């Protein structure tokens, strides 16, 4: 029993030693590479004359590409107004408040419209609020 335990311990110790050495050499290589890299770059830059350096920078710098929005189909304003049924009625109350009425509303039929709109958003953009009834 004791011999088996010793054999297992030796195997696990040898694995630890292996991985420890591997980690050491990897770290040493990493440090060697990255500590000598700045010197290598500096030497390379010093060996290039200024004309070559400007060519290198021109080749490396990205050229901006203009981005254009896709063209939107233009519809004449008159055609849009003609195609819309202006069913939303807007009127100004005696107190000066701008109110719009939609079909089916309580006061829709009784409203004499000062302005008519195609959409509720259009009415709100003109400063009207929706009728409470």
mmCIF file of N, CA, C and O in Angstrom, residues 2-102:
data_model
loop_
_atom_site.group_PDB
_atom_site.id
_atom_site.type_symbol
_atom_site.label_atom_id
_atom_site.label_comp_id
_atom_site.label_asym_id
_atom_site.label_seq_id
_atom_site.Cartn_x
_atom_site.Cartn_y
_atom_site.Cartn_z
ATOM 1 N N UNK A 2 1.875 1.229 0.855
ATOM 2 C CA UNK A 2 2.754 2.375 0.997
ATOM 3 C C UNK A 2 3.575 2.587 -0.275
ATOM 4 O O UNK A 2 3.835 3.720 -0.676
ATOM 5 N N UNK A 3 3.965 1.453 -0.931
ATOM 6 C CA UNK A 3 4.735 1.550 -2.168
ATOM 7 C C UNK A 3 3.906 2.197 -3.281
ATOM 8 O O UNK A 3 4.400 3.008 -4.050
ATOM 9 N N UNK A 4 2.652 1.820 -3.379
ATOM 10 C CA UNK A 4 1.761 2.389 -4.401
ATOM 11 C C UNK A 4 1.619 3.909 -4.220
ATOM 12 O O UNK A 4 1.622 4.667 -5.176
ATOM 13 N N UNK A 5 1.490 4.320 -2.982
ATOM 14 C CA UNK A 5 1.356 5.738 -2.673
ATOM 15 C C UNK A 5 2.634 6.491 -3.065
ATOM 16 O O UNK A 5 2.579 7.579 -3.626
ATOM 17 N N UNK A 6 3.786 5.911 -2.812
ATOM 18 C CA UNK A 6 5.052 6.537 -3.158
ATOM 19 C C UNK A 6 5.193 6.661 -4.677
ATOM 20 O O UNK A 6 5.657 7.674 -5.198
ATOM 21 N N UNK A 7 4.779 5.633 -5.391
ATOM 22 C CA UNK A 7 4.856 5.654 -6.851
ATOM 23 C C UNK A 7 3.941 6.753 -7.405
ATOM 24 O O UNK A 7 4.322 7.515 -8.292
ATOM 25 N N UNK A 8 2.747 6.851 -6.868
ATOM 26 C CA UNK A 8 1.805 7.891 -7.305
ATOM 27 C C UNK A 8 2.360 9.272 -7.000
ATOM 28 O O UNK A 8 2.254 10.195 -7.800
ATOM 29 N N UNK A 9 2.935 9.444 -5.819
ATOM 30 C CA UNK A 9 3.513 10.733 -5.446
ATOM 31 C C UNK A 9 4.654 11.107 -6.372
ATOM 32 O O UNK A 9 4.789 12.259 -6.773
ATOM 33 N N UNK A 10 5.508 10.123 -6.735
ATOM 34 C CA UNK A 10 6.620 10.399 -7.646
ATOM 35 C C UNK A 10 6.103 10.821 -9.021
ATOM 36 O O UNK A 10 6.616 11.738 -9.643
ATOM 37 N N UNK A 11 5.061 10.123 -9.490
ATOM 38 C CA UNK A 11 4.485 10.468 -10.792
ATOM 39 C C UNK A 11 3.909 11.879 -10.773
ATOM 40 O O UNK A 11 4.125 12.656 -11.684
ATOM 41 N N UNK A 12 3.178 12.215 -9.709
ATOM 42 C CA UNK A 12 2.589 13.547 -9.644
ATOM 43 C C UNK A 12 3.677 14.603 -9.471
ATOM 44 O O UNK A 12 3.586 15.694 -10.018
ATOM 45 N N UNK A 13 4.743 14.289 -8.725
ATOM 46 C CA UNK A 13 5.846 15.232 -8.579
ATOM 47 C C UNK A 13 6.543 15.447 -9.909
ATOM 48 O O UNK A 13 6.912 16.565 -10.254
ATOM 49 N N UNK A 14 6.725 14.370 -10.679
ATOM 50 C CA UNK A 14 7.401 14.524 -11.964
ATOM 51 C C UNK A 14 6.543 15.346 -12.931
ATOM 52 O O UNK A 14 7.062 16.135 -13.707
ATOM 53 N N UNK A 15 5.234 15.177 -12.876
ATOM 54 C CA UNK A 15 4.349 15.993 -13.716
ATOM 55 C C UNK A 15 4.432 17.455 -13.313
ATOM 56 O O UNK A 15 4.497 18.344 -14.156
ATOM 57 N N UNK A 16 4.442 17.711 -12.014
ATOM 58 C CA UNK A 16 4.560 19.088 -11.530
ATOM 59 C C UNK A 16 5.881 19.699 -11.964
ATOM 60 O O UNK A 16 5.939 20.858 -12.376
ATOM 61 N N UNK A 17 6.943 18.928 -11.871
ATOM 62 C CA UNK A 17 8.254 19.426 -12.286
ATOM 63 C C UNK A 17 8.248 19.753 -13.778
ATOM 64 O O UNK A 17 8.772 20.764 -14.208
ATOM 65 N N UNK A 18 7.640 18.867 -14.556
ATOM 66 C CA UNK A 18 7.573 19.088 -16.001
ATOM 67 C C UNK A 18 6.825 20.380 -16.316
ATOM 68 O O UNK A 18 7.304 21.222 -17.059
ATOM 69 N N UNK A 19 5.639 20.523 -15.723
ATOM 70 C CA UNK A 19 4.852 21.728 -15.995
ATOM 71 C C UNK A 19 5.508 22.980 -15.422
ATOM 72 O O UNK A 19 5.423 24.046 -15.994
ATOM 73 N N UNK A 20 6.191 22.837 -14.318
ATOM 74 C CA UNK A 20 6.910 23.973 -13.748
ATOM 75 C C UNK A 20 8.022 24.437 -14.668
ATOM 76 O O UNK A 20 8.194 25.629 -14.923
ATOM 77 N N UNK A 21 8.789 23.478 -15.202
ATOM 78 C CA UNK A 21 9.870 23.823 -16.132
ATOM 79 C C UNK A 21 9.305 24.423 -17.417
ATOM 80 O O UNK A 21 9.830 25.392 -17.956
ATOM 81 N N UNK A 22 8.228 23.834 -17.904
ATOM 82 C CA UNK A 22 7.598 24.342 -19.116
ATOM 83 C C UNK A 22 7.137 25.780 -18.911
ATOM 84 O O UNK A 22 7.385 26.653 -19.760
ATOM 85 N N UNK A 23 6.480 26.042 -17.784
ATOM 86 C CA UNK A 23 6.012 27.394 -17.499
ATOM 87 C C UNK A 23 7.191 28.355 -17.403
ATOM 88 O O UNK A 23 7.136 29.482 -17.903
ATOM 89 N N UNK A 24 8.284 27.908 -16.780
ATOM 90 C CA UNK A 24 9.473 28.756 -16.650
ATOM 91 C C UNK A 24 10.014 29.133 -18.021
ATOM 92 O O UNK A 24 10.298 30.290 -18.299
ATOM 93 N N UNK A 25 10.176 28.141 -18.901
ATOM 94 C CA UNK A 25 10.746 28.420 -20.222
ATOM 95 C C UNK A 25 9.811 29.265 -21.079
ATOM 96 O O UNK A 25 10.261 30.121 -21.842
ATOM 97 N N UNK A 26 8.534 29.040 -20.954
ATOM 98 C CA UNK A 26 7.582 29.879 -21.691
ATOM 99 C C UNK A 26 7.667 31.326 -21.218
ATOM 100 O O UNK A 26 7.677 32.265 -22.008
ATOM 101 N N UNK A 27 7.718 31.529 -19.928
ATOM 102 C CA UNK A 27 7.822 32.865 -19.370
ATOM 103 C C UNK A 27 9.135 33.519 -19.773
ATOM 104 O O UNK A 27 9.178 34.686 -20.146
ATOM 105 N N UNK A 28 10.221 32.751 -19.736
ATOM 106 C CA UNK A 28 11.530 33.288 -20.126
ATOM 107 C C UNK A 28 11.527 33.696 -21.592
ATOM 108 O O UNK A 28 12.019 34.776 -21.955
ATOM 109 N N UNK A 29 10.942 32.867 -22.448
ATOM 110 C CA UNK A 29 10.863 33.201 -23.875
ATOM 111 C C UNK A 29 9.996 34.427 -24.104
ATOM 112 O O UNK A 29 10.316 35.298 -24.917
ATOM 113 N N UNK A 30 8.913 34.493 -23.393
ATOM 114 C CA UNK A 30 8.002 35.640 -23.498
ATOM 115 C C UNK A 30 8.738 36.920 -23.111
ATOM 116 O O UNK A 30 8.685 37.922 -23.820
ATOM 117 N N UNK A 31 9.411 36.880 -21.973
ATOM 118 C CA UNK A 31 10.133 38.066 -21.515
ATOM 119 C C UNK A 31 11.250 38.443 -22.478
ATOM 120 O O UNK A 31 11.454 39.615 -22.780
ATOM 121 N N UNK A 32 11.990 37.469 -22.975
ATOM 122 C CA UNK A 32 13.071 37.732 -23.905
ATOM 123 C C UNK A 32 12.547 38.370 -25.182
ATOM 124 O O UNK A 32 13.093 39.351 -25.684
ATOM 125 N N UNK A 33 11.452 37.831 -25.676
ATOM 126 C CA UNK A 33 10.880 38.357 -26.921
ATOM 127 C C UNK A 33 10.391 39.783 -26.735
ATOM 128 O O UNK A 33 10.733 40.679 -27.498
ATOM 129 N N UNK A 34 9.585 40.011 -25.715
ATOM 130 C CA UNK A 34 8.965 41.326 -25.576
ATOM 131 C C UNK A 34 9.903 42.390 -25.013
ATOM 132 O O UNK A 34 9.636 43.573 -25.158
ATOM 133 N N UNK A 35 10.990 42.007 -24.370
ATOM 134 C CA UNK A 35 11.942 43.025 -23.926
ATOM 135 C C UNK A 35 12.872 43.415 -25.057
ATOM 136 O O UNK A 35 13.376 44.527 -25.090
ATOM 137 N N UNK A 36 13.102 42.531 -26.015
ATOM 138 C CA UNK A 36 13.967 42.880 -27.139
ATOM 139 C C UNK A 36 13.177 43.473 -28.293
ATOM 140 O O UNK A 36 13.739 44.061 -29.196
ATOM 141 N N UNK A 37 11.866 43.370 -28.285
ATOM 142 C CA UNK A 37 11.043 43.876 -29.375
ATOM 143 C C UNK A 37 11.162 45.392 -29.566
ATOM 144 O O UNK A 37 11.354 45.845 -30.692
ATOM 145 N N UNK A 38 11.087 46.215 -28.514
ATOM 146 C CA UNK A 38 11.226 47.661 -28.730
ATOM 147 C C UNK A 38 12.565 48.032 -29.358
ATOM 148 O O UNK A 38 12.628 48.911 -30.223
ATOM 149 N N UNK A 39 13.665 47.365 -28.954
ATOM 150 C CA UNK A 39 14.970 47.642 -29.554
ATOM 151 C C UNK A 39 14.953 47.288 -31.034
ATOM 152 O O UNK A 39 15.488 48.018 -31.871
ATOM 153 N N UNK A 40 14.329 46.174 -31.357
ATOM 154 C CA UNK A 40 14.249 45.746 -32.751
ATOM 155 C C UNK A 40 13.484 46.778 -33.582
ATOM 156 O O UNK A 40 13.897 47.142 -34.672
ATOM 157 N N UNK A 41 12.376 47.268 -33.052
ATOM 158 C CA UNK A 41 11.573 48.265 -33.772
ATOM 159 C C UNK A 41 12.354 49.558 -33.928
ATOM 160 O O UNK A 41 12.376 50.161 -35.008
ATOM 161 N N UNK A 42 13.019 50.006 -32.851
ATOM 162 C CA UNK A 42 13.801 51.243 -32.938
ATOM 163 C C UNK A 42 14.895 51.121 -33.985
ATOM 164 O O UNK A 42 15.120 52.040 -34.781
ATOM 165 N N UNK A 43 15.597 49.985 -34.009
ATOM 166 C CA UNK A 43 16.652 49.775 -35.003
ATOM 167 C C UNK A 43 16.086 49.772 -36.413
ATOM 168 O O UNK A 43 16.686 50.305 -37.336
ATOM 169 N N UNK A 44 14.923 49.171 -36.585
ATOM 170 C CA UNK A 44 14.298 49.124 -37.910
ATOM 171 C C UNK A 44 13.897 50.522 -38.358
ATOM 172 O O UNK A 44 14.079 50.895 -39.515
ATOM 173 N N UNK A 45 13.367 51.323 -37.455
ATOM 174 C CA UNK A 45 12.945 52.685 -37.798
ATOM 175 C C UNK A 45 14.156 53.544 -38.127
ATOM 176 O O UNK A 45 14.138 54.330 -39.076
ATOM 177 N N UNK A 46 15.243 53.387 -37.361
ATOM 178 C CA UNK A 46 16.448 54.176 -37.613
ATOM 179 C C UNK A 46 17.062 53.847 -38.964
ATOM 180 O O UNK A 46 17.672 54.709 -39.605
ATOM 181 N N UNK A 47 16.903 52.606 -39.414
ATOM 182 C CA UNK A 47 17.512 52.208 -40.681
ATOM 183 C C UNK A 47 16.729 52.708 -41.895
ATOM 184 O O UNK A 47 17.236 52.710 -43.004
ATOM 185 N N UNK A 48 15.500 53.145 -41.703
ATOM 186 C CA UNK A 48 14.688 53.649 -42.811
ATOM 187 C C UNK A 48 14.910 55.150 -42.928
ATOM 188 O O UNK A 48 14.849 55.872 -41.947
ATOM 189 N N UNK A 49 15.187 55.615 -44.147
ATOM 190 C CA UNK A 49 15.330 57.069 -44.285
ATOM 191 C C UNK A 49 13.954 57.721 -44.323
ATOM 192 O O UNK A 49 12.928 57.064 -44.424
ATOM 193 N N UNK A 50 13.903 59.027 -44.258
ATOM 194 C CA UNK A 50 12.625 59.736 -44.096
ATOM 195 C C UNK A 50 11.708 59.569 -45.296
ATOM 196 O O UNK A 50 10.494 59.518 -45.147
ATOM 197 N N UNK A 51 12.255 59.463 -46.492
ATOM 198 C CA UNK A 51 11.402 59.298 -47.669
ATOM 199 C C UNK A 51 10.685 57.952 -47.636
ATOM 200 O O UNK A 51 9.487 57.858 -47.881
ATOM 201 N N UNK A 52 11.434 56.910 -47.307
ATOM 202 C CA UNK A 52 10.826 55.589 -47.196
ATOM 203 C C UNK A 52 9.801 55.563 -46.067
ATOM 204 O O UNK A 52 8.755 54.943 -46.177
ATOM 205 N N UNK A 53 10.106 56.264 -44.976
ATOM 206 C CA UNK A 53 9.195 56.295 -43.831
ATOM 207 C C UNK A 53 7.876 56.952 -44.207
ATOM 208 O O UNK A 53 6.806 56.496 -43.809
ATOM 209 N N UNK A 54 7.938 58.025 -45.001
ATOM 210 C CA UNK A 54 6.689 58.682 -45.399
ATOM 211 C C UNK A 54 5.871 57.766 -46.307
ATOM 212 O O UNK A 54 4.650 57.749 -46.256
ATOM 213 N N UNK A 55 6.560 56.988 -47.144
ATOM 214 C CA UNK A 55 5.841 56.048 -48.002
ATOM 215 C C UNK A 55 5.184 54.955 -47.173
ATOM 216 O O UNK A 55 4.071 54.541 -47.449
ATOM 217 N N UNK A 56 5.876 54.517 -46.140
ATOM 218 C CA UNK A 56 5.329 53.481 -45.279
ATOM 219 C C UNK A 56 4.102 54.004 -44.550
ATOM 220 O O UNK A 56 3.079 53.349 -44.464
ATOM 221 N N UNK A 57 4.186 55.242 -44.034
ATOM 222 C CA UNK A 57 3.031 55.792 -43.306
ATOM 223 C C UNK A 57 1.852 55.998 -44.245
ATOM 224 O O UNK A 57 0.722 55.773 -43.859
ATOM 225 N N UNK A 58 2.115 56.424 -45.458
ATOM 226 C CA UNK A 58 1.017 56.613 -46.403
ATOM 227 C C UNK A 58 0.343 55.274 -46.716
ATOM 228 O O UNK A 58 -0.857 55.201 -46.889
ATOM 229 N N UNK A 59 1.167 54.231 -46.802
ATOM 230 C CA UNK A 59 0.609 52.920 -47.105
ATOM 231 C C UNK A 59 -0.172 52.361 -45.925
ATOM 232 O O UNK A 59 -1.126 51.628 -46.095
ATOM 233 N N UNK A 60 0.205 52.724 -44.700
ATOM 234 C CA UNK A 60 -0.429 52.168 -43.509
ATOM 235 C C UNK A 60 -1.679 52.924 -43.119
ATOM 236 O O UNK A 60 -2.655 52.336 -42.671
ATOM 237 N N UNK A 61 -1.705 54.252 -43.284
ATOM 238 C CA UNK A 61 -2.856 55.055 -42.867
ATOM 239 C C UNK A 61 -4.065 54.746 -43.743
ATOM 240 O O UNK A 61 -3.972 54.749 -44.965
ATOM 241 N N UNK A 62 -5.210 54.484 -43.132
ATOM 242 C CA UNK A 62 -6.410 54.170 -43.923
ATOM 243 C C UNK A 62 -6.954 55.414 -44.630
ATOM 244 O O UNK A 62 -6.876 56.522 -44.114
ATOM 245 N N UNK A 63 -7.467 55.195 -45.802
ATOM 246 C CA UNK A 63 -8.073 56.282 -46.564
ATOM 247 C C UNK A 63 -9.559 56.304 -46.232
ATOM 248 O O UNK A 63 -10.238 55.290 -46.361
ATOM 249 N N UNK A 64 -10.085 57.456 -45.780
ATOM 250 C CA UNK A 64 -11.511 57.497 -45.442
ATOM 251 C C UNK A 64 -12.379 57.316 -46.684
ATOM 252 O O UNK A 64 -12.113 57.901 -47.729
ATOM 253 N N UNK A 65 -13.374 56.486 -46.553
ATOM 254 C CA UNK A 65 -14.294 56.224 -47.652
ATOM 255 C C UNK A 65 -15.610 56.931 -47.340
ATOM 256 O O UNK A 65 -16.220 56.685 -46.297
ATOM 257 N N UNK A 66 -16.036 57.834 -48.217
ATOM 258 C CA UNK A 66 -17.289 58.531 -47.934
ATOM 259 C C UNK A 66 -18.484 57.579 -47.998
ATOM 260 O O UNK A 66 -18.560 56.733 -48.884
ATOM 261 N N UNK A 67 -19.357 57.700 -47.025
ATOM 262 C CA UNK A 67 -20.549 56.859 -46.968
ATOM 263 C C UNK A 67 -21.743 57.718 -47.345
ATOM 264 O O UNK A 67 -21.961 58.785 -46.776
ATOM 265 N N UNK A 68 -22.482 57.242 -48.314
ATOM 266 C CA UNK A 68 -23.653 57.989 -48.761
ATOM 267 C C UNK A 68 -24.909 57.210 -48.416
ATOM 268 O O UNK A 68 -24.948 55.992 -48.531
ATOM 269 N N UNK A 69 -25.912 57.958 -48.005
ATOM 270 C CA UNK A 69 -27.199 57.337 -47.718
ATOM 271 C C UNK A 69 -27.855 56.942 -49.037
ATOM 272 O O UNK A 69 -27.665 57.610 -50.056
ATOM 273 N N UNK A 70 -28.611 55.866 -49.038
ATOM 274 C CA UNK A 70 -29.288 55.482 -50.279
ATOM 275 C C UNK A 70 -30.297 56.565 -50.679
ATOM 276 O O UNK A 70 -30.898 57.206 -49.816
ATOM 277 N N UNK A 71 -30.437 56.774 -51.955
ATOM 278 C CA UNK A 71 -31.366 57.823 -52.385
ATOM 279 C C UNK A 71 -32.805 57.480 -51.997
ATOM 280 O O UNK A 71 -33.240 56.339 -52.110
ATOM 281 N N UNK A 72 -33.513 58.471 -51.505
ATOM 282 C CA UNK A 72 -34.916 58.260 -51.139
ATOM 283 C C UNK A 72 -35.788 58.692 -52.312
ATOM 284 O O UNK A 72 -35.514 59.700 -52.954
ATOM 285 N N UNK A 73 -36.788 57.914 -52.581
ATOM 286 C CA UNK A 73 -37.651 58.305 -53.690
ATOM 287 C C UNK A 73 -38.381 59.596 -53.344
ATOM 288 O O UNK A 73 -38.936 59.740 -52.264
ATOM 289 N N UNK A 74 -38.333 60.522 -54.255
ATOM 290 C CA UNK A 74 -38.982 61.802 -53.978
ATOM 291 C C UNK A 74 -40.396 61.791 -54.558
ATOM 292 O O UNK A 74 -40.605 61.492 -55.723
ATOM 293 N N UNK A 75 -41.340 62.095 -53.716
ATOM 294 C CA UNK A 75 -42.732 62.174 -54.125
ATOM 295 C C UNK A 75 -43.139 63.633 -53.963
ATOM 296 O O UNK A 75 -42.960 64.205 -52.891
ATOM 297 N N UNK A 76 -43.642 64.233 -55.010
ATOM 298 C CA UNK A 76 -44.053 65.632 -54.879
ATOM 299 C C UNK A 76 -45.058 65.805 -53.740
ATOM 300 O O UNK A 76 -45.911 64.959 -53.508
ATOM 301 N N UNK A 77 -44.963 66.936 -53.025
ATOM 302 C CA UNK A 77 -45.812 67.176 -51.858
ATOM 303 C C UNK A 77 -47.298 67.201 -52.225
ATOM 304 O O UNK A 77 -48.134 66.732 -51.482
ATOM 305 N N UNK A 78 -47.591 67.729 -53.376
ATOM 306 C CA UNK A 78 -48.990 67.801 -53.789
ATOM 307 C C UNK A 78 -49.591 66.404 -53.926
ATOM 308 O O UNK A 78 -50.725 66.180 -53.553
ATOM 309 N N UNK A 79 -48.815 65.453 -54.484
ATOM 310 C CA UNK A 79 -49.327 64.098 -54.641
ATOM 311 C C UNK A 79 -49.595 63.457 -53.285
ATOM 312 O O UNK A 79 -50.556 62.733 -53.108
ATOM 313 N N UNK A 80 -48.711 63.701 -52.315
ATOM 314 C CA UNK A 80 -48.912 63.144 -50.984
ATOM 315 C C UNK A 80 -50.182 63.721 -50.375
ATOM 316 O O UNK A 80 -50.995 63.009 -49.803
ATOM 317 N N UNK A 81 -50.358 65.030 -50.511
ATOM 318 C CA UNK A 81 -51.552 65.668 -49.952
ATOM 319 C C UNK A 81 -52.810 65.185 -50.652
ATOM 320 O O UNK A 81 -53.850 65.015 -50.028
ATOM 321 N N UNK A 82 -52.731 64.958 -51.956
ATOM 322 C CA UNK A 82 -53.897 64.497 -52.693
ATOM 323 C C UNK A 82 -54.248 63.056 -52.334
ATOM 324 O O UNK A 82 -55.406 62.693 -52.285
ATOM 325 N N UNK A 83 -53.231 62.220 -52.065
ATOM 326 C CA UNK A 83 -53.486 60.814 -51.803
ATOM 327 C C UNK A 83 -54.026 60.580 -50.395
ATOM 328 O O UNK A 83 -54.581 59.546 -50.109
ATOM 329 N N UNK A 84 -53.874 61.540 -49.507
ATOM 330 C CA UNK A 84 -54.308 61.366 -48.125
ATOM 331 C C UNK A 84 -55.712 61.934 -47.947
ATOM 332 O O UNK A 84 -56.033 62.984 -48.471
ATOM 333 N N UNK A 85 -56.512 61.208 -47.207
ATOM 334 C CA UNK A 85 -57.829 61.734 -46.844
ATOM 335 C C UNK A 85 -57.646 62.484 -45.534
ATOM 336 O O UNK A 85 -57.296 61.891 -44.528
ATOM 337 N N UNK A 86 -57.866 63.750 -45.550
ATOM 338 C CA UNK A 86 -57.693 64.554 -44.337
ATOM 339 C C UNK A 86 -58.937 64.398 -43.481
ATOM 340 O O UNK A 86 -59.865 65.196 -43.549
ATOM 341 N N UNK A 87 -58.920 63.324 -42.671
ATOM 342 C CA UNK A 87 -60.105 63.007 -41.877
ATOM 343 C C UNK A 87 -59.994 63.491 -40.443
ATOM 344 O O UNK A 87 -60.981 63.480 -39.704
ATOM 345 N N UNK A 88 -58.834 63.919 -40.027
ATOM 346 C CA UNK A 88 -58.666 64.404 -38.658
ATOM 347 C C UNK A 88 -58.932 65.903 -38.655
ATOM 348 O O UNK A 88 -58.322 66.649 -39.410
ATOM 349 N N UNK A 89 -59.858 66.296 -37.806
ATOM 350 C CA UNK A 89 -60.295 67.699 -37.797
ATOM 351 C C UNK A 89 -59.687 68.432 -36.601
ATOM 352 O O UNK A 89 -59.785 67.978 -35.478
ATOM 353 N N UNK A 90 -59.080 69.550 -36.892
ATOM 354 C CA UNK A 90 -58.508 70.351 -35.824
ATOM 355 C C UNK A 90 -59.233 71.676 -35.717
ATOM 356 O O UNK A 90 -59.501 72.320 -36.720
ATOM 357 N N UNK A 91 -59.568 72.055 -34.483
ATOM 358 C CA UNK A 91 -60.177 73.376 -34.306
ATOM 359 C C UNK A 91 -59.598 74.042 -33.068
ATOM 360 O O UNK A 91 -58.991 73.400 -32.222
ATOM 361 N N UNK A 92 -59.809 75.333 -32.980
ATOM 362 C CA UNK A 92 -59.291 76.101 -31.852
ATOM 363 C C UNK A 92 -60.473 76.471 -30.976
ATOM 364 O O UNK A 92 -61.458 77.070 -31.440
ATOM 365 N N UNK A 93 -60.380 76.098 -29.697
ATOM 366 C CA UNK A 93 -61.496 76.352 -28.781
ATOM 367 C C UNK A 93 -61.584 77.850 -28.465
ATOM 368 O O UNK A 93 -60.703 78.631 -28.813
ATOM 369 N N UNK A 94 -62.665 78.233 -27.784
ATOM 370 C CA UNK A 94 -62.858 79.646 -27.431
ATOM 371 C C UNK A 94 -61.759 80.141 -26.486
ATOM 372 O O UNK A 94 -61.453 81.330 -26.453
ATOM 373 N N UNK A 95 -61.145 79.233 -25.753
ATOM 374 C CA UNK A 95 -60.053 79.639 -24.859
ATOM 375 C C UNK A 95 -58.713 79.676 -25.593
ATOM 376 O O UNK A 95 -57.695 80.021 -25.009
ATOM 377 N N UNK A 96 -58.705 79.302 -26.883
ATOM 378 C CA UNK A 96 -57.486 79.352 -27.690
ATOM 379 C C UNK A 96 -56.715 78.038 -27.721
ATOM 380 O O UNK A 96 -55.630 77.966 -28.279
ATOM 381 N N UNK A 97 -57.273 76.989 -27.132
ATOM 382 C CA UNK A 97 -56.600 75.700 -27.101
ATOM 383 C C UNK A 97 -56.830 74.964 -28.422
ATOM 384 O O UNK A 97 -57.948 74.922 -28.940
ATOM 385 N N UNK A 98 -55.763 74.385 -28.959
ATOM 386 C CA UNK A 98 -55.853 73.646 -30.222
ATOM 387 C C UNK A 98 -56.169 72.185 -29.898
ATOM 388 O O UNK A 98 -55.433 71.520 -29.193
ATOM 389 N N UNK A 99 -57.282 71.675 -30.462
ATOM 390 C CA UNK A 99 -57.734 70.316 -30.194
ATOM 391 C C UNK A 99 -58.036 69.643 -31.530
ATOM 392 O O UNK A 99 -58.638 70.253 -32.415
ATOM 393 N N UNK A 100 -57.635 68.378 -31.654
ATOM 394 C CA UNK A 100 -58.006 67.648 -32.872
ATOM 395 C C UNK A 100 -58.937 66.501 -32.510
ATOM 396 O O UNK A 100 -58.902 65.949 -31.425
ATOM 397 N N UNK A 101 -59.817 66.159 -33.461
ATOM 398 C CA UNK A 101 -60.834 65.125 -33.267
ATOM 399 C C UNK A 101 -60.662 64.061 -34.339
ATOM 400 O O UNK A 101 -60.435 64.368 -35.507
ATOM 401 N N UNK A 102 -60.805 62.798 -33.920
ATOM 402 C CA UNK A 102 -60.684 61.670 -34.849
ATOM 403 C C UNK A 102 -62.062 61.093 -35.112
ATOM 404 O O UNK A 102 -62.974 61.258 -34.302
#
